[in-house]
PDB file of C-alpha atoms and ligand atoms in Angstrom:
ATOM      1  CA  MET A   1    -167.184  51.925 -35.179  1.00  0.00           C
ATOM      2  CA  THR A   2    -165.793  49.401 -37.661  1.00  0.00           C
ATOM      3  CA  ALA A   3    -166.463  46.510 -35.251  1.00  0.00           C
ATOM      4  CA  TRP A   4    -170.090  47.682 -34.959  1.00  0.00           C
ATOM      5  CA  SER A   5    -170.367  47.881 -38.759  1.00  0.00           C
ATOM      6  CA  ASN A   6    -168.902  44.398 -39.183  1.00  0.00           C
ATOM      7  CA  ARG A   7    -171.400  42.967 -36.675  1.00  0.00           C
ATOM      8  CA  THR A   8    -174.249  44.767 -38.467  1.00  0.00           C
ATOM      9  CA  ALA A   9    -173.090  43.400 -41.837  1.00  0.00           C
ATOM     10  CA  ALA A  10    -172.897  39.896 -40.328  1.00  0.00           C
ATOM     11  CA  GLU A  11    -176.562  40.277 -39.352  1.00  0.00           C
ATOM     12  CA  GLY A  12    -177.257  40.808 -43.049  1.00  0.00           C
ATOM     13  CA  LYS A  13    -178.067  44.517 -42.770  1.00  0.00           C
ATOM     14  CA  ALA A  14    -176.915  47.119 -45.279  1.00  0.00           C
ATOM     15  CA  ILE A  15    -175.597  50.355 -43.766  1.00  0.00           C
ATOM     16  CA  ALA A  16    -176.488  53.864 -44.925  1.00  0.00           C
ATOM     17  CA  LEU A  17    -174.136  56.646 -43.793  1.00  0.00           C
ATOM     18  CA  VAL A  18    -175.080  60.315 -43.379  1.00  0.00           C
ATOM     19  CA  PRO A  19    -171.922  62.423 -42.949  1.00  0.00           C
ATOM     20  CA  THR A  20    -172.559  65.700 -41.081  1.00  0.00           C
ATOM     21  CA  MET A  21    -170.864  68.404 -39.035  1.00  0.00           C
ATOM     22  CA  GLY A  22    -173.749  68.430 -36.555  1.00  0.00           C
ATOM     23  CA  PHE A  23    -175.966  71.241 -35.207  1.00  0.00           C
ATOM     24  CA  PHE A  24    -178.843  69.424 -36.849  1.00  0.00           C
ATOM     25  CA  HIS A  25    -181.716  71.066 -38.717  1.00  0.00           C
ATOM     26  CA  GLU A  26    -184.482  69.672 -40.921  1.00  0.00           C
ATOM     27  CA  GLY A  27    -182.020  69.294 -43.811  1.00  0.00           C
ATOM     28  CA  HIS A  28    -179.951  66.819 -41.794  1.00  0.00           C
ATOM     29  CA  LEU A  29    -183.104  65.040 -40.596  1.00  0.00           C
ATOM     30  CA  SER A  30    -184.313  64.635 -44.187  1.00  0.00           C
ATOM     31  CA  LEU A  31    -181.032  62.875 -45.028  1.00  0.00           C
ATOM     32  CA  MET A  32    -181.477  60.580 -42.012  1.00  0.00           C
ATOM     33  CA  ARG A  33    -185.016  59.701 -43.148  1.00  0.00           C
ATOM     34  CA  SER A  34    -183.767  58.996 -46.655  1.00  0.00           C
ATOM     35  CA  ALA A  35    -181.018  56.769 -45.179  1.00  0.00           C
ATOM     36  CA  ALA A  36    -183.615  54.763 -43.238  1.00  0.00           C
ATOM     37  CA  ARG A  37    -185.493  54.154 -46.491  1.00  0.00           C
ATOM     38  CA  GLN A  38    -182.330  52.919 -48.237  1.00  0.00           C
ATOM     39  CA  ALA A  39    -180.818  50.484 -45.740  1.00  0.00           C
ATOM     40  CA  GLY A  40    -181.460  48.344 -42.660  1.00  0.00           C
ATOM     41  CA  ALA A  41    -179.066  50.315 -40.468  1.00  0.00           C
ATOM     42  CA  VAL A  42    -178.353  54.061 -40.346  1.00  0.00           C
ATOM     43  CA  VAL A  43    -175.098  55.619 -39.164  1.00  0.00           C
ATOM     44  CA  VAL A  44    -174.838  59.399 -38.776  1.00  0.00           C
ATOM     45  CA  SER A  45    -171.345  60.789 -38.440  1.00  0.00           C
ATOM     46  CA  LEU A  46    -170.930  64.048 -36.552  1.00  0.00           C
ATOM     47  CA  PHE A  47    -167.519  65.545 -37.050  1.00  0.00           C
ATOM     48  CA  VAL A  48    -166.501  69.178 -37.496  1.00  0.00           C
ATOM     49  CA  ASN A  49    -163.652  68.327 -39.831  1.00  0.00           C
ATOM     50  CA  PRO A  50    -160.735  70.689 -39.117  1.00  0.00           C
ATOM     51  CA  ILE A  51    -158.905  70.015 -42.395  1.00  0.00           C
ATOM     52  CA  GLN A  52    -161.745  71.401 -44.519  1.00  0.00           C
ATOM     53  CA  PHE A  53    -161.563  74.838 -42.826  1.00  0.00           C
ATOM     54  CA  GLY A  54    -159.133  77.513 -43.979  1.00  0.00           C
ATOM     55  CA  PRO A  55    -157.006  79.391 -41.391  1.00  0.00           C
ATOM     56  CA  ALA A  56    -159.295  82.472 -41.520  1.00  0.00           C
ATOM     57  CA  GLU A  57    -162.531  80.449 -41.428  1.00  0.00           C
ATOM     58  CA  ASP A  58    -165.006  79.607 -38.677  1.00  0.00           C
ATOM     59  CA  LEU A  59    -163.706  76.274 -37.277  1.00  0.00           C
ATOM     60  CA  ASP A  60    -163.518  77.590 -33.712  1.00  0.00           C
ATOM     61  CA  ARG A  61    -166.918  79.209 -33.636  1.00  0.00           C
ATOM     62  CA  TYR A  62    -168.770  76.601 -35.755  1.00  0.00           C
ATOM     63  CA  PRO A  63    -172.002  75.868 -33.807  1.00  0.00           C
ATOM     64  CA  ARG A  64    -171.922  72.684 -31.730  1.00  0.00           C
ATOM     65  CA  ASP A  65    -174.514  71.065 -29.455  1.00  0.00           C
ATOM     66  CA  PHE A  66    -173.893  67.370 -28.977  1.00  0.00           C
ATOM     67  CA  GLU A  67    -176.721  66.836 -26.451  1.00  0.00           C
ATOM     68  CA  ARG A  68    -179.326  68.398 -28.717  1.00  0.00           C
ATOM     69  CA  ASP A  69    -177.997  66.527 -31.777  1.00  0.00           C
ATOM     70  CA  SER A  70    -178.102  63.180 -29.917  1.00  0.00           C
ATOM     71  CA  ALA A  71    -181.699  63.836 -28.865  1.00  0.00           C
ATOM     72  CA  LEU A  72    -182.728  64.753 -32.435  1.00  0.00           C
ATOM     73  CA  ALA A  73    -180.988  61.697 -33.918  1.00  0.00           C
ATOM     74  CA  ALA A  74    -182.617  59.465 -31.289  1.00  0.00           C
ATOM     75  CA  ARG A  75    -186.027  60.544 -32.582  1.00  0.00           C
ATOM     76  CA  GLU A  76    -185.101  59.363 -36.095  1.00  0.00           C
ATOM     77  CA  GLN A  77    -184.321  55.808 -37.158  1.00  0.00           C
ATOM     78  CA  VAL A  78    -180.625  56.261 -36.433  1.00  0.00           C
ATOM     79  CA  ASP A  79    -178.772  53.196 -35.163  1.00  0.00           C
ATOM     80  CA  ALA A  80    -175.422  54.792 -34.442  1.00  0.00           C
ATOM     81  CA  LEU A  81    -174.117  58.320 -34.037  1.00  0.00           C
ATOM     82  CA  PHE A  82    -170.393  58.328 -34.783  1.00  0.00           C
ATOM     83  CA  ALA A  83    -168.690  61.368 -33.268  1.00  0.00           C
ATOM     84  CA  PRO A  84    -164.929  60.858 -33.300  1.00  0.00           C
ATOM     85  CA  GLU A  85    -162.378  63.218 -31.743  1.00  0.00           C
ATOM     86  CA  ALA A  86    -160.194  65.155 -34.188  1.00  0.00           C
ATOM     87  CA  ALA A  87    -157.100  63.541 -32.640  1.00  0.00           C
ATOM     88  CA  ALA A  88    -158.491  60.086 -33.437  1.00  0.00           C
ATOM     89  CA  MET A  89    -159.197  61.004 -37.061  1.00  0.00           C
ATOM     90  CA  TYR A  90    -155.917  62.887 -37.535  1.00  0.00           C
ATOM     91  CA  PRO A  91    -153.284  61.501 -35.201  1.00  0.00           C
ATOM     92  CA  GLU A  92    -149.780  62.995 -35.048  1.00  0.00           C
ATOM     93  CA  GLY A  93    -148.075  62.604 -38.406  1.00  0.00           C
ATOM     94  CA  PHE A  94    -151.234  62.498 -40.540  1.00  0.00           C
ATOM     95  CA  GLN A  95    -150.406  63.912 -43.973  1.00  0.00           C
ATOM     96  CA  THR A  96    -152.500  62.233 -46.677  1.00  0.00           C
ATOM     97  CA  ARG A  97    -154.889  64.260 -48.853  1.00  0.00           C
ATOM     98  CA  ILE A  98    -157.254  63.201 -51.605  1.00  0.00           C
ATOM     99  CA  ALA A  99    -157.685  65.752 -54.389  1.00  0.00           C
ATOM    100  CA  VAL A 100    -160.527  65.589 -56.919  1.00  0.00           C
ATOM    101  CA  THR A 101    -158.629  68.041 -59.025  1.00  0.00           C
ATOM    102  CA  GLU A 102    -160.866  69.619 -61.690  1.00  0.00           C
ATOM    103  CA  LEU A 103    -164.230  69.612 -59.937  1.00  0.00           C
ATOM    104  CA  SER A 104    -162.655  71.309 -56.912  1.00  0.00           C
ATOM    105  CA  GLN A 105    -161.334  74.303 -58.825  1.00  0.00           C
ATOM    106  CA  GLY A 106    -164.278  76.633 -59.425  1.00  0.00           C
ATOM    107  CA  LEU A 107    -167.224  77.876 -57.359  1.00  0.00           C
ATOM    108  CA  CYS A 108    -166.566  77.354 -53.622  1.00  0.00           C
ATOM    109  CA  GLY A 109    -163.171  75.782 -54.390  1.00  0.00           C
ATOM    110  CA  ALA A 110    -161.917  79.096 -55.776  1.00  0.00           C
ATOM    111  CA  GLY A 111    -162.599  81.010 -52.563  1.00  0.00           C
ATOM    112  CA  ARG A 112    -161.783  78.146 -50.183  1.00  0.00           C
ATOM    113  CA  PRO A 113    -158.430  76.640 -51.193  1.00  0.00           C
ATOM    114  CA  GLY A 114    -157.921  73.145 -49.736  1.00  0.00           C
ATOM    115  CA  HIS A 115    -161.561  72.877 -48.643  1.00  0.00           C
ATOM    116  CA  PHE A 116    -162.591  70.071 -50.989  1.00  0.00           C
ATOM    117  CA  GLU A 117    -159.369  68.131 -50.380  1.00  0.00           C
ATOM    118  CA  GLY A 118    -160.338  68.171 -46.720  1.00  0.00           C
ATOM    119  CA  VAL A 119    -163.855  67.023 -47.591  1.00  0.00           C
ATOM    120  CA  ALA A 120    -162.746  64.225 -49.956  1.00  0.00           C
ATOM    121  CA  THR A 121    -160.174  63.011 -47.435  1.00  0.00           C
ATOM    122  CA  VAL A 122    -162.571  62.851 -44.495  1.00  0.00           C
ATOM    123  CA  VAL A 123    -165.328  61.234 -46.562  1.00  0.00           C
ATOM    124  CA  ALA A 124    -162.909  58.539 -47.804  1.00  0.00           C
ATOM    125  CA  LYS A 125    -161.856  57.920 -44.185  1.00  0.00           C
ATOM    126  CA  LEU A 126    -165.499  57.740 -43.046  1.00  0.00           C
ATOM    127  CA  PHE A 127    -166.301  55.259 -45.829  1.00  0.00           C
ATOM    128  CA  HIS A 128    -163.425  53.025 -44.700  1.00  0.00           C
ATOM    129  CA  ILE A 129    -164.323  53.249 -41.030  1.00  0.00           C
ATOM    130  CA  VAL A 130    -168.119  52.886 -41.353  1.00  0.00           C
ATOM    131  CA  ARG A 131    -168.192  50.629 -44.464  1.00  0.00           C
ATOM    132  CA  PRO A 132    -171.588  51.782 -45.753  1.00  0.00           C
ATOM    133  CA  GLN A 133    -173.300  50.444 -48.868  1.00  0.00           C
ATOM    134  CA  VAL A 134    -175.076  53.798 -49.321  1.00  0.00           C
ATOM    135  CA  ALA A 135    -174.147  57.365 -48.364  1.00  0.00           C
ATOM    136  CA  ILE A 136    -176.545  60.313 -48.392  1.00  0.00           C
ATOM    137  CA  PHE A 137    -175.571  63.912 -49.200  1.00  0.00           C
ATOM    138  CA  GLY A 138    -177.594  67.104 -49.651  1.00  0.00           C
ATOM    139  CA  GLU A 139    -177.842  69.050 -52.908  1.00  0.00           C
ATOM    140  CA  LYS A 140    -177.353  72.153 -50.776  1.00  0.00           C
ATOM    141  CA  ASP A 141    -173.630  71.405 -51.251  1.00  0.00           C
ATOM    142  CA  PHE A 142    -173.942  70.306 -54.867  1.00  0.00           C
ATOM    143  CA  GLN A 143    -170.250  70.825 -55.705  1.00  0.00           C
ATOM    144  CA  GLN A 144    -169.397  68.552 -52.772  1.00  0.00           C
ATOM    145  CA  LEU A 145    -171.919  65.980 -54.053  1.00  0.00           C
ATOM    146  CA  ALA A 146    -170.369  66.054 -57.554  1.00  0.00           C
ATOM    147  CA  ILE A 147    -166.891  65.666 -56.042  1.00  0.00           C
ATOM    148  CA  ILE A 148    -167.953  62.678 -53.901  1.00  0.00           C
ATOM    149  CA  ARG A 149    -169.582  60.992 -56.909  1.00  0.00           C
ATOM    150  CA  ARG A 150    -166.333  61.456 -58.864  1.00  0.00           C
ATOM    151  CA  LEU A 151    -164.208  60.239 -55.921  1.00  0.00           C
ATOM    152  CA  VAL A 152    -166.275  57.049 -55.670  1.00  0.00           C
ATOM    153  CA  ARG A 153    -165.958  56.369 -59.403  1.00  0.00           C
ATOM    154  CA  ASP A 154    -162.270  57.229 -59.606  1.00  0.00           C
ATOM    155  CA  LEU A 155    -161.231  55.135 -56.598  1.00  0.00           C
ATOM    156  CA  ASP A 156    -163.644  52.234 -57.334  1.00  0.00           C
ATOM    157  CA  LEU A 157    -165.301  52.635 -53.945  1.00  0.00           C
ATOM    158  CA  ASP A 158    -168.263  50.312 -53.488  1.00  0.00           C
ATOM    159  CA  VAL A 159    -170.682  52.894 -52.099  1.00  0.00           C
ATOM    160  CA  GLU A 160    -173.868  54.155 -53.723  1.00  0.00           C
ATOM    161  CA  ILE A 161    -174.161  57.941 -53.471  1.00  0.00           C
ATOM    162  CA  VAL A 162    -177.655  59.381 -53.018  1.00  0.00           C
ATOM    163  CA  GLY A 163    -178.409  63.127 -53.305  1.00  0.00           C
ATOM    164  CA  GLN A 164    -181.300  64.756 -51.450  1.00  0.00           C
ATOM    165  CA  PRO A 165    -183.116  68.017 -52.315  1.00  0.00           C
ATOM    166  CA  ILE A 166    -182.500  71.212 -50.367  1.00  0.00           C
ATOM    167  CA  VAL A 167    -184.754  71.720 -47.340  1.00  0.00           C
ATOM    168  CA  ARG A 168    -185.764  75.379 -46.891  1.00  0.00           C
ATOM    169  CA  GLU A 169    -187.253  77.668 -44.272  1.00  0.00           C
ATOM    170  CA  ALA A 170    -190.770  78.934 -44.966  1.00  0.00           C
ATOM    171  CA  ASP A 171    -189.409  82.118 -46.597  1.00  0.00           C
ATOM    172  CA  GLY A 172    -187.091  80.165 -48.916  1.00  0.00           C
ATOM    173  CA  LEU A 173    -183.765  80.410 -47.071  1.00  0.00           C
ATOM    174  CA  ALA A 174    -181.892  77.088 -47.399  1.00  0.00           C
ATOM    175  CA  MET A 175    -181.416  75.554 -43.972  1.00  0.00           C
ATOM    176  CA  SER A 176    -177.827  75.649 -42.751  1.00  0.00           C
ATOM    177  CA  SER A 177    -176.080  75.307 -39.414  1.00  0.00           C
ATOM    178  CA  ARG A 178    -174.417  78.637 -40.251  1.00  0.00           C
ATOM    179  CA  ASN A 179    -177.793  80.424 -40.298  1.00  0.00           C
ATOM    180  CA  ALA A 180    -177.385  80.474 -36.495  1.00  0.00           C
ATOM    181  CA  TYR A 181    -174.721  83.177 -36.971  1.00  0.00           C
ATOM    182  CA  LEU A 182    -177.180  85.646 -38.521  1.00  0.00           C
ATOM    183  CA  SER A 183    -178.534  88.638 -36.603  1.00  0.00           C
ATOM    184  CA  ALA A 184    -182.228  89.425 -37.111  1.00  0.00           C
ATOM    185  CA  ALA A 185    -181.378  92.042 -39.760  1.00  0.00           C
ATOM    186  CA  GLU A 186    -178.922  89.713 -41.528  1.00  0.00           C
ATOM    187  CA  ARG A 187    -181.533  86.944 -41.486  1.00  0.00           C
ATOM    188  CA  GLN A 188    -183.822  89.297 -43.455  1.00  0.00           C
ATOM    189  CA  SER A 189    -181.031  90.066 -45.933  1.00  0.00           C
ATOM    190  CA  ALA A 190    -180.352  86.327 -46.345  1.00  0.00           C
ATOM    191  CA  ARG A 191    -183.639  85.947 -48.180  1.00  0.00           C
ATOM    192  CA  CYS A 192    -181.865  87.465 -51.199  1.00  0.00           C
ATOM    193  CA  LEU A 193    -180.376  84.066 -52.088  1.00  0.00           C
ATOM    194  CA  SER A 194    -183.635  82.226 -52.698  1.00  0.00           C
ATOM    195  CA  ARG A 195    -185.096  85.393 -54.251  1.00  0.00           C
ATOM    196  CA  ALA A 196    -182.190  85.450 -56.723  1.00  0.00           C
ATOM    197  CA  LEU A 197    -182.763  81.756 -57.539  1.00  0.00           C
ATOM    198  CA  ARG A 198    -186.421  82.420 -58.160  1.00  0.00           C
ATOM    199  CA  TRP A 199    -185.706  85.443 -60.325  1.00  0.00           C
ATOM    200  CA  GLY A 200    -183.057  83.489 -62.272  1.00  0.00           C
ATOM    201  CA  ARG A 201    -185.669  80.841 -63.030  1.00  0.00           C
ATOM    202  CA  GLU A 202    -188.163  83.492 -64.079  1.00  0.00           C
ATOM    203  CA  LEU A 203    -185.636  85.044 -66.473  1.00  0.00           C
ATOM    204  CA  ALA A 204    -184.817  81.619 -67.939  1.00  0.00           C
ATOM    205  CA  ALA A 205    -188.492  80.733 -68.255  1.00  0.00           C
ATOM    206  CA  GLY A 206    -189.049  84.116 -69.930  1.00  0.00           C
ATOM    207  CA  GLY A 207    -186.593  83.193 -72.679  1.00  0.00           C
ATOM    208  CA  GLU A 208    -183.236  84.503 -71.429  1.00  0.00           C
ATOM    209  CA  THR A 209    -180.558  82.163 -72.824  1.00  0.00           C
ATOM    210  CA  ASP A 210    -177.453  84.275 -72.216  1.00  0.00           C
ATOM    211  CA  ALA A 211    -175.812  83.177 -68.957  1.00  0.00           C
ATOM    212  CA  GLY A 212    -173.675  86.323 -68.736  1.00  0.00           C
ATOM    213  CA  ARG A 213    -176.694  88.611 -68.875  1.00  0.00           C
ATOM    214  CA  LEU A 214    -178.573  86.531 -66.317  1.00  0.00           C
ATOM    215  CA  ARG A 215    -175.587  86.579 -63.972  1.00  0.00           C
ATOM    216  CA  ALA A 216    -175.156  90.332 -64.317  1.00  0.00           C
ATOM    217  CA  ALA A 217    -178.831  90.903 -63.519  1.00  0.00           C
ATOM    218  CA  LEU A 218    -178.671  88.733 -60.397  1.00  0.00           C
ATOM    219  CA  GLU A 219    -175.357  90.203 -59.248  1.00  0.00           C
ATOM    220  CA  SER A 220    -176.759  93.719 -59.299  1.00  0.00           C
ATOM    221  CA  MET A 221    -179.907  92.575 -57.509  1.00  0.00           C
ATOM    222  CA  LEU A 222    -177.821  90.946 -54.749  1.00  0.00           C
ATOM    223  CA  ALA A 223    -175.396  93.865 -54.498  1.00  0.00           C
ATOM    224  CA  ALA A 224    -178.272  96.312 -54.012  1.00  0.00           C
ATOM    225  CA  ASP A 225    -178.276  95.323 -50.321  1.00  0.00           C
ATOM    226  CA  PRO A 226    -175.157  96.914 -48.759  1.00  0.00           C
ATOM    227  CA  THR A 227    -174.854  94.143 -46.138  1.00  0.00           C
ATOM    228  CA  VAL A 228    -174.469  91.540 -48.931  1.00  0.00           C
ATOM    229  CA  THR A 229    -171.092  90.864 -50.568  1.00  0.00           C
ATOM    230  CA  VAL A 230    -171.331  88.653 -53.641  1.00  0.00           C
ATOM    231  CA  GLU A 231    -168.661  85.936 -53.845  1.00  0.00           C
ATOM    232  CA  TYR A 232    -169.996  84.343 -57.030  1.00  0.00           C
ATOM    233  CA  VAL A 233    -173.053  84.049 -59.226  1.00  0.00           C
ATOM    234  CA  ALA A 234    -172.402  81.151 -61.598  1.00  0.00           C
ATOM    235  CA  VAL A 235    -174.268  79.241 -64.279  1.00  0.00           C
ATOM    236  CA  VAL A 236    -172.670  75.807 -64.594  1.00  0.00           C
ATOM    237  CA  HIS A 237    -173.423  72.451 -66.195  1.00  0.00           C
ATOM    238  CA  GLU A 238    -175.087  70.298 -63.538  1.00  0.00           C
ATOM    239  CA  THR A 239    -172.584  67.421 -63.748  1.00  0.00           C
ATOM    240  CA  THR A 240    -169.311  68.823 -65.129  1.00  0.00           C
ATOM    241  CA  LEU A 241    -169.704  72.083 -63.116  1.00  0.00           C
ATOM    242  CA  ARG A 242    -168.144  73.905 -66.069  1.00  0.00           C
ATOM    243  CA  PRO A 243    -169.326  77.503 -66.539  1.00  0.00           C
ATOM    244  CA  GLN A 244    -171.875  77.837 -69.344  1.00  0.00           C
ATOM    245  CA  GLN A 245    -172.352  80.696 -71.781  1.00  0.00           C
ATOM    246  CA  GLN A 246    -175.751  79.497 -72.916  1.00  0.00           C
ATOM    247  CA  ILE A 247    -178.505  78.437 -70.543  1.00  0.00           C
ATOM    248  CA  ASP A 248    -179.968  74.990 -71.197  1.00  0.00           C
ATOM    249  CA  ARG A 249    -181.814  72.177 -69.399  1.00  0.00           C
ATOM    250  CA  HIS A 250    -178.573  71.185 -67.597  1.00  0.00           C
ATOM    251  CA  SER A 251    -177.878  74.641 -66.192  1.00  0.00           C
ATOM    252  CA  ARG A 252    -177.475  75.006 -62.472  1.00  0.00           C
ATOM    253  CA  LEU A 253    -177.426  78.459 -60.908  1.00  0.00           C
ATOM    254  CA  ALA A 254    -175.030  78.608 -57.960  1.00  0.00           C
ATOM    255  CA  LEU A 255    -174.682  81.497 -55.527  1.00  0.00           C
ATOM    256  CA  ALA A 256    -172.318  82.372 -52.707  1.00  0.00           C
ATOM    257  CA  VAL A 257    -172.532  85.564 -50.667  1.00  0.00           C
ATOM    258  CA  LYS A 258    -171.254  86.953 -47.423  1.00  0.00           C
ATOM    259  CA  ILE A 259    -173.717  88.612 -45.106  1.00  0.00           C
ATOM    260  CA  GLY A 260    -171.738  90.292 -42.357  1.00  0.00           C
ATOM    261  CA  ARG A 261    -169.198  87.620 -41.403  1.00  0.00           C
ATOM    262  CA  THR A 262    -171.404  84.721 -42.505  1.00  0.00           C
ATOM    263  CA  ARG A 263    -170.820  82.913 -45.785  1.00  0.00           C
ATOM    264  CA  LEU A 264    -174.000  81.460 -47.304  1.00  0.00           C
ATOM    265  CA  ILE A 265    -174.533  79.376 -50.446  1.00  0.00           C
ATOM    266  CA  ASP A 266    -177.532  78.244 -52.460  1.00  0.00           C
ATOM    267  CA  ASN A 267    -178.172  76.619 -55.822  1.00  0.00           C
ATOM    268  CA  GLY A 268    -180.810  75.129 -58.058  1.00  0.00           C
ATOM    269  CA  LEU A 269    -181.480  73.997 -61.603  1.00  0.00           C
ATOM    270  CA  LEU A 270    -182.562  76.954 -63.753  1.00  0.00           C
ATOM    271  CA  PHE A 271    -185.334  74.874 -65.301  1.00  0.00           C
ATOM    272  CA  ALA A 272    -186.663  72.983 -62.304  1.00  0.00           C
ATOM    273  CA  PRO A 273    -190.029  71.981 -60.949  1.00  0.00           C
ATOM    274  CA  GLU A 274    -188.697  72.747 -57.435  1.00  0.00           C
ATOM    275  CA  GLN A 275    -189.353  76.259 -56.135  1.00  0.00           C
ATOM    276  CA  GLY A 276    -186.547  78.449 -54.764  1.00  0.00           C
TER     277      GLY A 276
HETATM  278  P1  AMP B   1    -173.211  69.879 -42.833  1.00  0.00           P
HETATM  279  O1  AMP B   1    -173.482  69.375 -41.461  1.00  0.00           O
HETATM  280  O2  AMP B   1    -173.605  71.301 -43.070  1.00  0.00           O
HETATM  281  O3  AMP B   1    -171.807  69.553 -43.317  1.00  0.00           O
HETATM  282  O4  AMP B   1    -174.169  69.065 -43.812  1.00  0.00           O
HETATM  283  C1  AMP B   1    -174.236  67.667 -43.755  1.00  0.00           C
HETATM  284  C2  AMP B   1    -175.035  67.170 -44.925  1.00  0.00           C
HETATM  285  O5  AMP B   1    -176.350  67.739 -44.869  1.00  0.00           O
HETATM  286  C3  AMP B   1    -174.448  67.548 -46.285  1.00  0.00           C
HETATM  287  O6  AMP B   1    -174.624  66.466 -47.197  1.00  0.00           O
HETATM  288  C4  AMP B   1    -175.290  68.731 -46.679  1.00  0.00           C
HETATM  289  O7  AMP B   1    -175.379  68.911 -48.082  1.00  0.00           O
HETATM  290  C5  AMP B   1    -176.627  68.356 -46.110  1.00  0.00           C
HETATM  291  N1  AMP B   1    -177.451  69.554 -45.917  1.00  0.00           N
HETATM  292  C6  AMP B   1    -177.107  70.691 -45.268  1.00  0.00           C
HETATM  293  N2  AMP B   1    -178.105  71.599 -45.335  1.00  0.00           N
HETATM  294  C7  AMP B   1    -179.103  71.019 -46.044  1.00  0.00           C
HETATM  295  C8  AMP B   1    -180.388  71.439 -46.481  1.00  0.00           C
HETATM  296  N3  AMP B   1    -180.874  72.650 -46.184  1.00  0.00           N
HETATM  297  N4  AMP B   1    -181.136  70.577 -47.186  1.00  0.00           N
HETATM  298  C9  AMP B   1    -180.660  69.350 -47.504  1.00  0.00           C
HETATM  299  N5  AMP B   1    -179.456  68.891 -47.130  1.00  0.00           N
HETATM  300  C10 AMP B   1    -178.675  69.708 -46.424  1.00  0.00           C
END
């Protein structure tokens, strides 16, 4: 991979990297299209990163379809699909971890200990292997995006980080490879996430400034469906990710729920032109 990147750089082309875990949907494809607009060469990495999964999580059953992913990437302006084996990324004796300490604590970090260390470590490795000038990430995982931005600043990495808006299904559900786990009934229940985002925005637009009250209202709405277990409903500052008491123009509403065995997340600015 690095030899390919060096040859591409020698041809005077900038490289844009799109890190993914595969099982592509329109969200992934939108990142690939953004990458093609940013640089002369596009690399998509496809790696289900074992060190970002907890022992009780879904590493083994995470959806995979390399043939389909290759065909979808081939239809986009993707120059290289980098799909390393886990043993090549983490050979015997591997023990280094990168921790972006504060940003990793709350939200998904609270329920998934070690997750963001696994993410930061694999992204740093991918940056060193692929040597991109630009890397594209989705706002779907906005805590991850904030952590990568911090990682790049803190370690003086010479990579520009670009965030892309969430791509949604027609009924509002944020696209996710994990949506494939949902039964038909669970798929109906999953609409609660984008409904909660929309309602949160309506409350904010209607003058609600108390984050605690807004959270309580959304929590009870989500919990009204017995198949939904709320992990968190949070109102945080968009860049520091610190919980806010008062809603303002920087407030991001972040949600995580479990529907059956499937963990789903969503988020959006409380005052945003985008629709949930
Ligand atoms: P994943 O394969 O789920 O690890 O996601 C790879 C990249 O695609 C990450 O930067 C995600 O934030 C991004 N992504 C996943 N789902 C969406 C979506 N619905 N819209 C936009 N980006 C997404």
